[in-house]
Amino acid sequence: MDRHRVVALLHPPQSPFELACATEVFGNAHPDVPARYDFRICAERPGPLRTTAGYAMLVDAGLAALREADTVIVPGWQPAAEPAPPTVTEALRTAHQRGARIVAICTGAFVLAQAGLLDGRRATTHWRHTARLAAAFPGVRVDPDVLYVDDGDVATSAGTGAGIDLCLHLVRSDHGAAYAAQIARNMVLPPHREGSQLQYAAQPVPAKADASLAPLLEWAASRLDTRLTVARLAERAGLSSRTLARQFTEQLGTSPGQWLLGRRLDAARVLLERTDLPVEAVATRVGLASAVNLRRHFRAHLGTTPGSYRRTFSETR
Protein backbone atom coordinates (compact mmCIF):
# COMPACT_ATOMS: atom_id res chain seq x y z
CA MET A 1 0.00 0.00 0.00
CA ASP A 2 1.36 3.43 -0.99
CA ARG A 3 1.82 5.67 1.99
CA HIS A 4 -0.27 8.82 2.29
CA ARG A 5 2.04 11.86 2.20
CA VAL A 6 1.33 14.42 4.93
CA VAL A 7 3.17 17.75 4.99
CA ALA A 8 2.89 20.24 7.85
CA LEU A 9 3.37 23.87 6.77
CA LEU A 10 5.04 25.82 9.59
CA HIS A 11 5.25 29.54 10.30
CA PRO A 12 7.28 31.40 12.94
CA PRO A 13 6.72 31.49 15.81
CA GLN A 14 5.47 27.93 15.53
CA SER A 15 3.64 26.27 18.43
CA PRO A 16 5.45 22.96 19.08
CA PHE A 17 2.33 21.49 20.67
CA GLU A 18 0.10 22.14 17.67
CA LEU A 19 2.77 20.64 15.41
CA ALA A 20 3.01 17.67 17.80
CA CYS A 21 -0.73 17.00 17.36
CA ALA A 22 -0.10 16.14 13.72
CA THR A 23 3.28 14.52 14.34
CA GLU A 24 1.95 12.11 16.98
CA VAL A 25 -0.86 10.91 14.72
CA PHE A 26 0.80 10.90 11.31
CA GLY A 27 4.53 10.90 11.95
CA ASN A 28 5.40 8.58 14.83
CA ALA A 29 6.29 4.93 14.16
CA HIS A 30 4.93 2.30 16.54
CA PRO A 31 5.94 -1.39 16.40
CA ASP A 32 2.33 -2.59 16.61
CA VAL A 33 0.89 -0.08 14.10
CA PRO A 34 1.52 -0.49 10.35
CA ALA A 35 3.09 2.65 8.84
CA ARG A 36 0.60 4.15 6.40
CA TYR A 37 1.74 7.78 6.37
CA ASP A 38 4.88 9.64 5.40
CA PHE A 39 5.21 12.85 7.40
CA ARG A 40 7.46 15.84 6.88
CA ILE A 41 7.54 19.54 7.66
CA CYS A 42 8.17 22.58 5.50
CA ALA A 43 8.13 26.36 5.72
CA GLU A 44 8.09 29.30 3.35
CA ARG A 45 11.84 29.59 3.90
CA PRO A 46 13.94 26.55 4.91
CA GLY A 47 16.33 26.99 7.81
CA PRO A 48 15.99 27.76 11.54
CA LEU A 49 12.40 28.54 12.51
CA ARG A 50 11.40 30.22 15.79
CA THR A 51 8.94 28.50 18.10
CA THR A 52 6.69 29.74 20.87
CA ALA A 53 8.70 27.59 23.29
CA GLY A 54 11.79 29.78 22.84
CA TYR A 55 13.95 27.45 20.77
CA ALA A 56 14.41 27.13 17.03
CA MET A 57 13.73 24.06 14.92
CA LEU A 58 15.52 23.32 11.69
CA VAL A 59 13.23 23.05 8.67
CA ASP A 60 14.94 21.61 5.61
CA ALA A 61 12.11 21.89 3.05
CA GLY A 62 10.41 24.83 1.40
CA LEU A 63 7.00 25.25 -0.21
CA ALA A 64 7.97 22.88 -3.02
CA ALA A 65 7.21 20.05 -0.58
CA LEU A 66 3.50 20.83 -0.92
CA ARG A 67 3.58 19.72 -4.57
CA GLU A 68 3.80 16.07 -3.52
CA ALA A 69 1.50 16.21 -0.49
CA ASP A 70 -1.73 14.24 -0.24
CA THR A 71 -2.62 16.19 2.91
CA VAL A 72 -1.33 19.62 3.92
CA ILE A 73 -1.66 20.64 7.57
CA VAL A 74 -1.34 24.19 8.90
CA PRO A 75 -0.74 23.59 12.65
CA GLY A 76 -1.68 27.00 14.05
CA TRP A 77 -0.72 30.53 13.05
CA GLN A 78 0.73 33.16 15.39
CA PRO A 79 -0.64 35.74 15.77
CA ALA A 80 -3.97 34.59 14.42
CA ALA A 81 -4.79 37.70 12.38
CA GLU A 82 -1.32 38.11 10.84
CA PRO A 83 -1.57 38.11 7.03
CA ALA A 84 -0.05 35.05 5.40
CA PRO A 85 2.58 35.71 2.70
CA PRO A 86 1.10 35.52 -0.82
CA THR A 87 3.52 32.70 -1.64
CA VAL A 88 1.97 30.63 1.17
CA THR A 89 -1.67 31.22 0.23
CA GLU A 90 -0.87 30.57 -3.44
CA ALA A 91 0.91 27.31 -2.57
CA LEU A 92 -2.10 26.19 -0.53
CA ARG A 93 -4.52 27.02 -3.33
CA THR A 94 -2.34 25.18 -5.85
CA ALA A 95 -2.12 22.09 -3.63
CA HIS A 96 -5.88 22.12 -3.13
CA GLN A 97 -6.57 22.53 -6.84
CA ARG A 98 -4.53 19.46 -7.69
CA GLY A 99 -6.46 17.40 -5.11
CA ALA A 100 -4.61 17.66 -1.80
CA ARG A 101 -6.64 17.69 1.41
CA ILE A 102 -6.01 20.94 3.34
CA VAL A 103 -6.26 20.84 7.14
CA ALA A 104 -5.99 23.56 9.79
CA ILE A 105 -5.38 23.07 13.49
CA CYS A 106 -6.60 25.88 15.75
CA THR A 107 -5.70 29.32 14.30
CA GLY A 108 -4.43 27.74 11.10
CA ALA A 109 -8.02 28.30 9.94
CA PHE A 110 -7.16 31.98 9.41
CA VAL A 111 -4.60 31.04 6.75
CA LEU A 112 -7.08 28.77 4.96
CA ALA A 113 -9.59 31.62 5.04
CA GLN A 114 -7.03 34.05 3.61
CA ALA A 115 -6.37 31.57 0.80
CA GLY A 116 -10.10 31.54 0.02
CA LEU A 117 -10.39 27.83 0.83
CA LEU A 118 -13.14 28.37 3.42
CA ASP A 119 -15.40 30.61 1.34
CA GLY A 120 -18.97 29.32 1.56
CA ARG A 121 -17.90 26.53 3.88
CA ARG A 122 -18.55 25.66 7.49
CA ALA A 123 -15.39 25.91 9.62
CA THR A 124 -14.19 26.34 13.18
CA THR A 125 -11.21 27.50 15.21
CA HIS A 126 -10.35 28.00 18.88
CA TRP A 127 -13.34 29.43 20.79
CA ARG A 128 -11.29 32.49 21.71
CA HIS A 129 -10.94 33.40 18.02
CA THR A 130 -14.25 32.33 16.43
CA ALA A 131 -15.79 35.81 16.56
CA ARG A 132 -12.67 37.34 14.99
CA LEU A 133 -12.65 34.73 12.21
CA ALA A 134 -16.33 35.34 11.47
CA ALA A 135 -15.87 39.13 11.42
CA ALA A 136 -12.77 39.03 9.21
CA PHE A 137 -14.19 36.49 6.75
CA PRO A 138 -17.98 36.89 6.47
CA GLY A 139 -18.08 34.33 3.66
CA VAL A 140 -17.10 31.59 6.13
CA ARG A 141 -19.82 29.88 8.18
CA VAL A 142 -17.98 29.79 11.51
CA ASP A 143 -19.28 27.19 13.97
CA PRO A 144 -18.01 28.01 17.49
CA ASP A 145 -19.51 24.91 19.08
CA VAL A 146 -17.74 21.95 17.45
CA LEU A 147 -14.37 20.29 18.03
CA TYR A 148 -13.72 20.05 14.29
CA VAL A 149 -15.32 20.35 10.88
CA ASP A 150 -14.50 17.92 8.06
CA ASP A 151 -15.69 19.21 4.71
CA GLY A 152 -13.98 16.46 2.74
CA ASP A 153 -11.18 18.27 0.95
CA VAL A 154 -10.83 20.94 3.66
CA ALA A 155 -10.96 20.44 7.44
CA THR A 156 -10.54 22.70 10.48
CA SER A 157 -10.29 22.10 14.22
CA ALA A 158 -10.81 24.06 17.42
CA GLY A 159 -7.89 24.36 19.88
CA THR A 160 -4.81 22.18 20.01
CA GLY A 161 -6.48 19.27 21.80
CA ALA A 162 -9.22 19.29 19.18
CA GLY A 163 -6.43 19.12 16.59
CA ILE A 164 -5.72 15.60 17.82
CA ASP A 165 -9.44 14.79 17.56
CA LEU A 166 -9.44 15.98 13.96
CA CYS A 167 -6.27 14.09 13.04
CA LEU A 168 -7.64 10.85 14.50
CA HIS A 169 -10.89 11.46 12.63
CA LEU A 170 -8.96 11.82 9.37
CA VAL A 171 -7.14 8.56 10.08
CA ARG A 172 -10.52 6.86 10.65
CA SER A 173 -11.69 8.23 7.31
CA ASP A 174 -8.52 7.06 5.55
CA HIS A 175 -7.96 3.64 7.13
CA GLY A 176 -10.89 2.77 9.39
CA ALA A 177 -11.79 2.92 13.06
CA ALA A 178 -9.61 -0.02 14.14
CA TYR A 179 -6.44 1.54 12.78
CA ALA A 180 -7.28 4.93 14.33
CA ALA A 181 -7.93 3.19 17.66
CA GLN A 182 -4.44 1.64 17.54
CA ILE A 183 -2.88 5.08 17.16
CA ALA A 184 -5.06 6.56 19.90
CA ARG A 185 -4.18 3.68 22.25
CA ASN A 186 -0.48 4.40 21.83
CA MET A 187 -1.19 8.05 22.66
CA VAL A 188 -3.22 6.96 25.72
CA LEU A 189 -6.24 8.80 24.35
CA PRO A 190 -9.83 7.87 23.55
CA PRO A 191 -10.30 7.25 19.81
CA HIS A 192 -13.24 9.65 19.87
CA ARG A 193 -14.10 12.45 22.30
CA GLU A 194 -17.70 13.48 22.85
CA GLY A 195 -19.09 16.96 23.23
CA SER A 196 -18.22 20.35 21.84
CA GLN A 197 -15.63 22.99 22.55
CA LEU A 198 -18.12 25.27 24.32
CA GLN A 199 -17.74 23.22 27.50
CA TYR A 200 -14.07 24.35 27.56
CA ALA A 201 -14.74 28.01 26.85
CA ALA A 202 -14.25 30.41 29.71
CA GLN A 203 -17.53 31.47 31.24
CA PRO A 204 -18.16 34.94 29.84
CA VAL A 205 -18.31 37.87 32.22
CA PRO A 206 -22.01 38.77 32.45
CA ALA A 207 -22.89 42.02 30.77
CA LYS A 208 -23.34 44.85 33.23
CA ALA A 209 -26.69 46.53 33.62
CA ASP A 210 -27.15 50.11 34.74
CA ALA A 211 -28.60 51.08 38.09
CA SER A 212 -32.19 50.42 36.99
CA LEU A 213 -31.64 46.66 36.52
CA ALA A 214 -28.64 45.89 38.73
CA PRO A 215 -30.62 45.40 41.98
CA LEU A 216 -33.03 43.04 40.23
CA LEU A 217 -30.20 40.94 38.75
CA GLU A 218 -28.49 40.66 42.13
CA TRP A 219 -31.77 39.67 43.76
CA ALA A 220 -32.49 37.03 41.12
CA ALA A 221 -28.95 35.59 41.11
CA SER A 222 -29.22 34.93 44.85
CA ARG A 223 -32.52 33.06 44.41
CA LEU A 224 -31.85 30.69 41.52
CA ASP A 225 -33.28 27.77 43.49
CA THR A 226 -36.69 29.42 43.71
CA ARG A 227 -39.47 29.64 41.16
CA LEU A 228 -38.27 32.62 39.15
CA THR A 229 -40.33 33.52 36.11
CA VAL A 230 -40.29 36.54 33.84
CA ALA A 231 -43.58 37.64 35.43
CA ARG A 232 -42.06 37.44 38.91
CA LEU A 233 -38.98 39.38 37.79
CA ALA A 234 -41.22 42.06 36.29
CA GLU A 235 -43.29 42.23 39.47
CA ARG A 236 -40.15 42.59 41.57
CA ALA A 237 -38.92 45.41 39.30
CA GLY A 238 -42.32 47.12 39.31
CA LEU A 239 -42.50 46.92 35.52
CA SER A 240 -44.65 45.24 32.94
CA SER A 241 -43.18 42.11 31.37
CA ARG A 242 -42.89 43.96 28.05
CA THR A 243 -41.01 46.89 29.58
CA LEU A 244 -38.70 44.52 31.48
CA ALA A 245 -37.94 42.61 28.27
CA ARG A 246 -37.11 45.86 26.48
CA GLN A 247 -34.73 46.93 29.25
CA PHE A 248 -32.98 43.53 29.19
CA THR A 249 -32.53 43.78 25.44
CA GLU A 250 -31.20 47.34 25.61
CA GLN A 251 -28.84 46.79 28.53
CA LEU A 252 -27.85 43.12 28.33
CA GLY A 253 -28.55 42.16 24.74
CA THR A 254 -30.73 39.22 25.74
CA SER A 255 -34.18 38.35 27.08
CA PRO A 256 -34.99 37.89 30.79
CA GLY A 257 -35.59 34.17 30.23
CA GLN A 258 -32.28 33.62 28.45
CA TRP A 259 -30.39 35.66 31.06
CA LEU A 260 -31.91 33.56 33.82
CA LEU A 261 -31.09 30.28 32.05
CA GLY A 262 -27.52 31.45 31.52
CA ARG A 263 -27.06 32.20 35.22
CA ARG A 264 -28.52 28.81 36.15
CA LEU A 265 -26.18 26.97 33.80
CA ASP A 266 -23.20 28.95 35.12
CA ALA A 267 -24.18 28.03 38.67
CA ALA A 268 -24.58 24.38 37.67
CA ARG A 269 -21.09 24.35 36.14
CA VAL A 270 -19.62 25.66 39.40
CA LEU A 271 -21.42 23.02 41.48
CA LEU A 272 -20.35 20.23 39.12
CA GLU A 273 -16.75 21.41 39.26
CA ARG A 274 -16.52 22.01 43.01
CA THR A 275 -18.93 19.61 44.73
CA ASP A 276 -19.91 15.94 44.70
CA LEU A 277 -23.63 16.72 44.74
CA PRO A 278 -25.74 14.33 42.63
CA VAL A 279 -26.86 15.79 39.32
CA GLU A 280 -30.47 15.81 40.56
CA ALA A 281 -29.43 17.94 43.55
CA VAL A 282 -27.45 20.29 41.32
CA ALA A 283 -30.49 20.76 39.10
CA THR A 284 -32.66 21.59 42.13
CA ARG A 285 -30.17 24.06 43.58
CA VAL A 286 -29.95 26.08 40.37
CA GLY A 287 -33.70 26.07 39.72
CA LEU A 288 -33.82 23.67 36.78
CA ALA A 289 -36.15 21.30 38.67
CA SER A 290 -34.81 17.93 37.50
CA ALA A 291 -31.74 16.12 36.22
CA VAL A 292 -33.57 15.54 32.93
CA ASN A 293 -34.08 19.28 32.49
CA LEU A 294 -30.46 20.04 33.40
CA ARG A 295 -29.16 17.43 30.95
CA ARG A 296 -31.35 18.82 28.18
CA HIS A 297 -30.07 22.37 28.64
CA PHE A 298 -26.46 21.21 29.05
CA ARG A 299 -26.66 19.29 25.79
CA ALA A 300 -28.27 22.21 23.97
CA HIS A 301 -25.91 24.92 25.24
CA LEU A 302 -22.62 23.13 25.99
CA GLY A 303 -22.78 20.10 23.73
CA THR A 304 -22.17 17.63 26.56
CA THR A 305 -23.82 16.10 29.64
CA PRO A 306 -23.47 17.16 33.29
CA GLY A 307 -21.77 13.85 34.09
CA SER A 308 -19.23 14.19 31.28
CA TYR A 309 -18.59 17.82 32.22
CA ARG A 310 -17.93 16.82 35.83
CA ARG A 311 -15.52 14.04 34.79
CA THR A 312 -13.56 16.57 32.75
CA PHE A 313 -13.51 19.56 35.09
CA SER A 314 -14.12 18.29 38.64
CA GLU A 315 -11.87 19.88 41.27
CA THR A 316 -12.82 17.30 43.91
CA ARG A 317 -11.09 14.28 42.40
mmCIF file of N, CA and C in Angstrom, residues 69-155:
data_model
loop_
_atom_site.group_PDB
_atom_site.id
_atom_site.type_symbol
_atom_site.label_atom_id
_atom_site.label_comp_id
_atom_site.label_asym_id
_atom_site.label_seq_id
_atom_site.Cartn_x
_atom_site.Cartn_y
_atom_site.Cartn_z
ATOM 1 N N ALA A 69 2.293 16.564 -1.669
ATOM 2 C CA ALA A 69 1.501 16.205 -0.485
ATOM 3 C C ALA A 69 0.110 15.715 -0.858
ATOM 4 N N ASP A 70 -0.335 14.675 -0.148
ATOM 5 C CA ASP A 70 -1.732 14.244 -0.239
ATOM 6 C C ASP A 70 -2.585 15.008 0.768
ATOM 7 N N THR A 71 -1.969 15.361 1.897
ATOM 8 C CA THR A 71 -2.622 16.189 2.914
ATOM 9 C C THR A 71 -1.647 17.265 3.351
ATOM 10 N N VAL A 72 -2.120 18.507 3.414
ATOM 11 C CA VAL A 72 -1.330 19.625 3.920
ATOM 12 C C VAL A 72 -1.972 20.088 5.220
ATOM 13 N N ILE A 73 -1.167 20.205 6.278
ATOM 14 C CA ILE A 73 -1.664 20.637 7.574
ATOM 15 C C ILE A 73 -1.012 21.959 7.958
ATOM 16 N N VAL A 74 -1.840 22.930 8.353
ATOM 17 C CA VAL A 74 -1.336 24.191 8.902
ATOM 18 C C VAL A 74 -1.587 24.136 10.407
ATOM 19 N N PRO A 75 -0.546 23.797 11.207
ATOM 20 C CA PRO A 75 -0.743 23.594 12.648
ATOM 21 C C PRO A 75 -0.635 24.885 13.451
ATOM 22 N N GLY A 76 -1.655 25.721 13.326
ATOM 23 C CA GLY A 76 -1.681 26.995 14.046
ATOM 24 C C GLY A 76 -0.992 28.108 13.278
ATOM 25 N N TRP A 77 -1.278 29.330 13.693
ATOM 26 C CA TRP A 77 -0.718 30.525 13.046
ATOM 27 C C TRP A 77 -0.658 31.622 14.093
ATOM 28 N N GLN A 78 0.519 32.154 14.341
ATOM 29 C CA GLN A 78 0.728 33.157 15.391
ATOM 30 C C GLN A 78 1.291 34.453 14.812
ATOM 31 N N PRO A 79 0.695 35.602 15.155
ATOM 32 C CA PRO A 79 -0.638 35.741 15.770
ATOM 33 C C PRO A 79 -1.729 35.415 14.766
ATOM 34 N N ALA A 80 -2.913 35.138 15.263
ATOM 35 C CA ALA A 80 -3.972 34.592 14.415
ATOM 36 C C ALA A 80 -4.309 35.487 13.228
ATOM 37 N N ALA A 81 -4.347 36.793 13.444
ATOM 38 C CA ALA A 81 -4.793 37.702 12.385
ATOM 39 C C ALA A 81 -3.662 38.157 11.466
ATOM 40 N N GLU A 82 -2.438 37.680 11.676
ATOM 41 C CA GLU A 82 -1.325 38.112 10.836
ATOM 42 C C GLU A 82 -1.516 37.634 9.400
ATOM 43 N N PRO A 83 -1.393 38.523 8.424
ATOM 44 C CA PRO A 83 -1.570 38.106 7.030
ATOM 45 C C PRO A 83 -0.530 37.063 6.623
ATOM 46 N N ALA A 84 -0.971 36.060 5.916
ATOM 47 C CA ALA A 84 -0.045 35.054 5.400
ATOM 48 C C ALA A 84 0.631 35.593 4.147
ATOM 49 N N PRO A 85 1.905 35.270 3.919
ATOM 50 C CA PRO A 85 2.575 35.707 2.696
ATOM 51 C C PRO A 85 1.843 35.193 1.460
ATOM 52 N N PRO A 86 1.782 35.973 0.407
ATOM 53 C CA PRO A 86 1.104 35.522 -0.816
ATOM 54 C C PRO A 86 1.648 34.206 -1.345
ATOM 55 N N THR A 87 2.954 33.965 -1.169
ATOM 56 C CA THR A 87 3.517 32.695 -1.643
ATOM 57 C C THR A 87 2.897 31.511 -0.899
ATOM 58 N N VAL A 88 2.565 31.708 0.384
ATOM 59 C CA VAL A 88 1.971 30.631 1.171
ATOM 60 C C VAL A 88 0.534 30.374 0.739
ATOM 61 N N THR A 89 -0.269 31.420 0.624
ATOM 62 C CA THR A 89 -1.667 31.219 0.227
ATOM 63 C C THR A 89 -1.760 30.662 -1.189
ATOM 64 N N GLU A 90 -0.867 31.095 -2.074
ATOM 65 C CA GLU A 90 -0.870 30.568 -3.441
ATOM 66 C C GLU A 90 -0.489 29.091 -3.447
ATOM 67 N N ALA A 91 0.500 28.711 -2.637
ATOM 68 C CA ALA A 91 0.910 27.309 -2.572
ATOM 69 C C ALA A 91 -0.218 26.436 -2.029
ATOM 70 N N LEU A 92 -0.972 26.944 -1.056
ATOM 71 C CA LEU A 92 -2.104 26.192 -0.529
ATOM 72 C C LEU A 92 -3.198 26.029 -1.571
ATOM 73 N N ARG A 93 -3.493 27.117 -2.280
ATOM 74 C CA ARG A 93 -4.518 27.019 -3.334
ATOM 75 C C ARG A 93 -4.098 26.031 -4.411
ATOM 76 N N THR A 94 -2.834 26.079 -4.808
ATOM 77 C CA THR A 94 -2.344 25.178 -5.850
ATOM 78 C C THR A 94 -2.430 23.725 -5.395
ATOM 79 N N ALA A 95 -2.037 23.452 -4.151
ATOM 80 C CA ALA A 95 -2.115 22.090 -3.630
ATOM 81 C C ALA A 95 -3.562 21.606 -3.598
ATOM 82 N N HIS A 96 -4.465 22.482 -3.190
ATOM 83 C CA HIS A 96 -5.875 22.115 -3.134
ATOM 84 C C HIS A 96 -6.432 21.851 -4.527
ATOM 85 N N GLN A 97 -6.059 22.681 -5.479
ATOM 86 C CA GLN A 97 -6.569 22.532 -6.842
ATOM 87 C C GLN A 97 -6.146 21.216 -7.485
ATOM 88 N N ARG A 98 -4.978 20.729 -7.107
ATOM 89 C CA ARG A 98 -4.528 19.456 -7.688
ATOM 90 C C ARG A 98 -5.026 18.259 -6.899
ATOM 91 N N GLY A 99 -5.809 18.499 -5.810
ATOM 92 C CA GLY A 99 -6.463 17.399 -5.109
ATOM 93 C C GLY A 99 -5.994 17.111 -3.710
ATOM 94 N N ALA A 100 -5.068 17.898 -3.169
ATOM 95 C CA ALA A 100 -4.615 17.658 -1.795
ATOM 96 C C ALA A 100 -5.691 18.058 -0.796
ATOM 97 N N ARG A 101 -5.751 17.340 0.297
ATOM 98 C CA ARG A 101 -6.635 17.694 1.409
ATOM 99 C C ARG A 101 -5.918 18.744 2.249
ATOM 100 N N ILE A 102 -6.607 19.838 2.581
ATOM 101 C CA ILE A 102 -6.007 20.938 3.337
ATOM 102 C C ILE A 102 -6.639 20.979 4.721
ATOM 103 N N VAL A 103 -5.801 20.964 5.750
ATOM 104 C CA VAL A 103 -6.264 20.837 7.138
ATOM 105 C C VAL A 103 -5.668 21.962 7.976
ATOM 106 N N ALA A 104 -6.474 22.533 8.853
ATOM 107 C CA ALA A 104 -5.989 23.556 9.785
ATOM 108 C C ALA A 104 -6.237 23.107 11.207
ATOM 109 N N ILE A 105 -5.237 23.291 12.057
ATOM 110 C CA ILE A 105 -5.380 23.070 13.489
ATOM 111 C C ILE A 105 -5.433 24.434 14.158
ATOM 112 N N CYS A 106 -6.453 24.648 14.968
ATOM 113 C CA CYS A 106 -6.595 25.877 15.749
ATOM 114 C C CYS A 106 -6.593 27.109 14.821
ATOM 115 N N THR A 107 -5.701 28.063 15.062
ATOM 116 C CA THR A 107 -5.696 29.317 14.304
ATOM 117 C C THR A 107 -5.175 29.163 12.883
ATOM 118 N N GLY A 108 -4.766 27.981 12.509
ATOM 119 C CA GLY A 108 -4.429 27.737 11.104
ATOM 120 C C GLY A 108 -5.605 28.012 10.179
ATOM 121 N N ALA A 109 -6.827 28.013 10.745
ATOM 122 C CA ALA A 109 -8.019 28.303 9.945
ATOM 123 C C ALA A 109 -7.944 29.684 9.309
ATOM 124 N N PHE A 110 -7.272 30.634 9.965
ATOM 125 C CA PHE A 110 -7.160 31.982 9.411
ATOM 126 C C PHE A 110 -6.385 31.962 8.089
ATOM 127 N N VAL A 111 -5.383 31.126 7.986
ATOM 128 C CA VAL A 111 -4.600 31.038 6.750
ATOM 129 C C VAL A 111 -5.442 30.423 5.639
ATOM 130 N N LEU A 112 -6.201 29.378 5.966
ATOM 131 C CA LEU A 112 -7.076 28.773 4.959
ATOM 132 C C LEU A 112 -8.109 29.781 4.483
ATOM 133 N N ALA A 113 -8.617 30.600 5.419
ATOM 134 C CA ALA A 113 -9.592 31.623 5.041
ATOM 135 C C ALA A 113 -8.943 32.663 4.134
ATOM 136 N N GLN A 114 -7.714 33.081 4.451
ATOM 137 C CA GLN A 114 -7.025 34.052 3.608
ATOM 138 C C GLN A 114 -6.788 33.504 2.214
ATOM 139 N N ALA A 115 -6.582 32.200 2.108
ATOM 140 C CA ALA A 115 -6.370 31.573 0.801
ATOM 141 C C ALA A 115 -7.670 31.367 0.037
ATOM 142 N N GLY A 116 -8.804 31.697 0.671
ATOM 143 C CA GLY A 116 -10.103 31.540 0.016
ATOM 144 C C GLY A 116 -10.635 30.122 0.062
ATOM 145 N N LEU A 117 -9.992 29.239 0.818
ATOM 146 C CA LEU A 117 -10.390 27.834 0.832
ATOM 147 C C LEU A 117 -11.585 27.561 1.738
ATOM 148 N N LEU A 118 -11.983 28.547 2.541
ATOM 149 C CA LEU A 118 -13.137 28.371 3.423
ATOM 150 C C LEU A 118 -14.361 29.144 2.950
ATOM 151 N N ASP A 119 -14.264 29.830 1.843
ATOM 152 C CA ASP A 119 -15.399 30.608 1.340
ATOM 153 C C ASP A 119 -16.616 29.711 1.123
ATOM 154 N N GLY A 120 -17.736 30.088 1.724
ATOM 155 C CA GLY A 120 -18.968 29.321 1.562
ATOM 156 C C GLY A 120 -18.989 28.023 2.329
ATOM 157 N N ARG A 121 -17.982 27.786 3.134
ATOM 158 C CA ARG A 121 -17.897 26.535 3.876
ATOM 159 C C ARG A 121 -18.137 26.757 5.367
ATOM 160 N N ARG A 122 -18.500 25.669 6.040
ATOM 161 C CA ARG A 122 -18.554 25.659 7.495
ATOM 162 C C ARG A 122 -17.156 25.375 8.014
ATOM 163 N N ALA A 123 -16.734 26.081 9.072
ATOM 164 C CA ALA A 123 -15.394 25.911 9.619
ATOM 165 C C ALA A 123 -15.406 26.296 11.085
ATOM 166 N N THR A 124 -14.317 25.958 11.772
ATOM 167 C CA THR A 124 -14.192 26.341 13.180
ATOM 168 C C THR A 124 -12.748 26.690 13.486
ATOM 169 N N THR A 125 -12.535 27.232 14.678
ATOM 170 C CA THR A 125 -11.205 27.500 15.208
ATOM 171 C C THR A 125 -11.344 27.561 16.725
ATOM 172 N N HIS A 126 -10.291 27.915 17.425
ATOM 173 C CA HIS A 126 -10.354 28.004 18.880
ATOM 174 C C HIS A 126 -11.462 28.964 19.299
ATOM 175 N N TRP A 127 -12.196 28.610 20.367
ATOM 176 C CA TRP A 127 -13.344 29.426 20.790
ATOM 177 C C TRP A 127 -12.957 30.877 21.038
ATOM 178 N N ARG A 128 -11.711 31.124 21.439
ATOM 179 C CA ARG A 128 -11.292 32.492 21.711
ATOM 180 C C ARG A 128 -11.228 33.337 20.438
ATOM 181 N N HIS A 129 -11.148 32.678 19.277
ATOM 182 C CA HIS A 129 -10.937 33.397 18.020
ATOM 183 C C HIS A 129 -12.098 33.263 17.028
ATOM 184 N N THR A 130 -13.174 32.549 17.399
ATOM 185 C CA THR A 130 -14.246 32.331 16.429
ATOM 186 C C THR A 130 -14.911 33.628 15.985
ATOM 187 N N ALA A 131 -15.137 34.543 16.930
ATOM 188 C CA ALA A 131 -15.785 35.814 16.564
ATOM 189 C C ALA A 131 -14.892 36.618 15.619
ATOM 190 N N ARG A 132 -13.593 36.606 15.864
ATOM 191 C CA ARG A 132 -12.667 37.335 14.991
ATOM 192 C C ARG A 132 -12.639 36.716 13.593
ATOM 193 N N LEU A 133 -12.652 35.392 13.521
ATOM 194 C CA LEU A 133 -12.652 34.730 12.214
ATOM 195 C C LEU A 133 -13.924 35.063 11.444
ATOM 196 N N ALA A 134 -15.063 35.038 12.134
ATOM 197 C CA ALA A 134 -16.335 35.342 11.470
ATOM 198 C C ALA A 134 -16.385 36.786 10.995
ATOM 199 N N ALA A 135 -15.845 37.718 11.800
ATOM 200 C CA ALA A 135 -15.870 39.129 11.417
ATOM 201 C C ALA A 135 -14.923 39.409 10.251
ATOM 202 N N ALA A 136 -13.766 38.770 10.257
ATOM 203 C CA ALA A 136 -12.771 39.028 9.213
ATOM 204 C C ALA A 136 -13.134 38.359 7.894
ATOM 205 N N PHE A 137 -13.867 37.244 7.962
ATOM 206 C CA PHE A 137 -14.190 36.485 6.752
ATOM 207 C C PHE A 137 -15.682 36.146 6.756
ATOM 208 N N PRO A 138 -16.532 37.112 6.403
ATOM 209 C CA PRO A 138 -17.980 36.893 6.472
ATOM 210 C C PRO A 138 -18.483 35.792 5.540
ATOM 211 N N GLY A 139 -17.672 35.413 4.561
ATOM 212 C CA GLY A 139 -18.081 34.332 3.664
ATOM 213 C C GLY A 139 -17.917 32.951 4.261
ATOM 214 N N VAL A 140 -17.311 32.869 5.460
ATOM 215 C CA VAL A 140 -17.096 31.592 6.132
ATOM 216 C C VAL A 140 -18.196 31.377 7.163
ATOM 217 N N ARG A 141 -18.792 30.204 7.194
ATOM 218 C CA ARG A 141 -19.818 29.876 8.179
ATOM 219 C C ARG A 141 -19.118 29.312 9.427
ATOM 220 N N VAL A 142 -18.766 30.181 10.337
ATOM 221 C CA VAL A 142 -17.985 29.788 11.505
ATOM 222 C C VAL A 142 -18.892 29.125 12.532
ATOM 223 N N ASP A 143 -18.531 27.916 12.950
ATOM 224 C CA ASP A 143 -19.277 27.187 13.969
ATOM 225 C C ASP A 143 -18.435 27.175 15.241
ATOM 226 N N PRO A 144 -18.830 27.928 16.281
ATOM 227 C CA PRO A 144 -18.012 28.007 17.494
ATOM 228 C C PRO A 144 -18.197 26.837 18.444
ATOM 229 N N ASP A 145 -19.104 25.928 18.116
ATOM 230 C CA ASP A 145 -19.512 24.906 19.076
ATOM 231 C C ASP A 145 -18.778 23.582 18.924
ATOM 232 N N VAL A 146 -18.228 23.291 17.741
ATOM 233 C CA VAL A 146 -17.744 21.945 17.455
ATOM 234 C C VAL A 146 -16.248 21.802 17.714
ATOM 235 N N LEU A 147 -15.795 20.558 17.872
ATOM 236 C CA LEU A 147 -14.372 20.288 18.027
ATOM 237 C C LEU A 147 -13.650 20.364 16.691
ATOM 238 N N TYR A 148 -14.327 19.962 15.624
ATOM 239 C CA TYR A 148 -13.725 20.054 14.293
ATOM 240 C C TYR A 148 -14.814 20.004 13.235
ATOM 241 N N VAL A 149 -14.433 20.416 12.033
ATOM 242 C CA VAL A 149 -15.322 20.347 10.876
ATOM 243 C C VAL A 149 -14.552 19.675 9.740
ATOM 244 N N ASP A 150 -15.101 18.606 9.206
ATOM 245 C CA ASP A 150 -14.502 17.920 8.058
ATOM 246 C C ASP A 150 -15.400 18.142 6.859
ATOM 247 N N ASP A 151 -14.919 18.932 5.913
ATOM 248 C CA ASP A 151 -15.687 19.211 4.706
ATOM 249 C C ASP A 151 -15.146 18.432 3.514
ATOM 250 N N GLY A 152 -14.487 17.316 3.805
ATOM 251 C CA GLY A 152 -13.980 16.465 2.744
ATOM 252 C C GLY A 152 -12.574 16.843 2.309
ATOM 253 N N ASP A 153 -12.486 17.844 1.453
ATOM 254 C CA ASP A 153 -11.177 18.266 0.951
ATOM 255 C C ASP A 153 -10.558 19.366 1.810
ATOM 256 N N VAL A 154 -11.323 19.915 2.747
ATOM 257 C CA VAL A 154 -10.832 20.945 3.663
ATOM 258 C C VAL A 154 -11.380 20.630 5.055
ATOM 259 N N ALA A 155 -10.519 20.732 6.070
ATOM 260 C CA ALA A 155 -10.962 20.439 7.437
ATOM 261 C C ALA A 155 -10.315 21.425 8.401
#
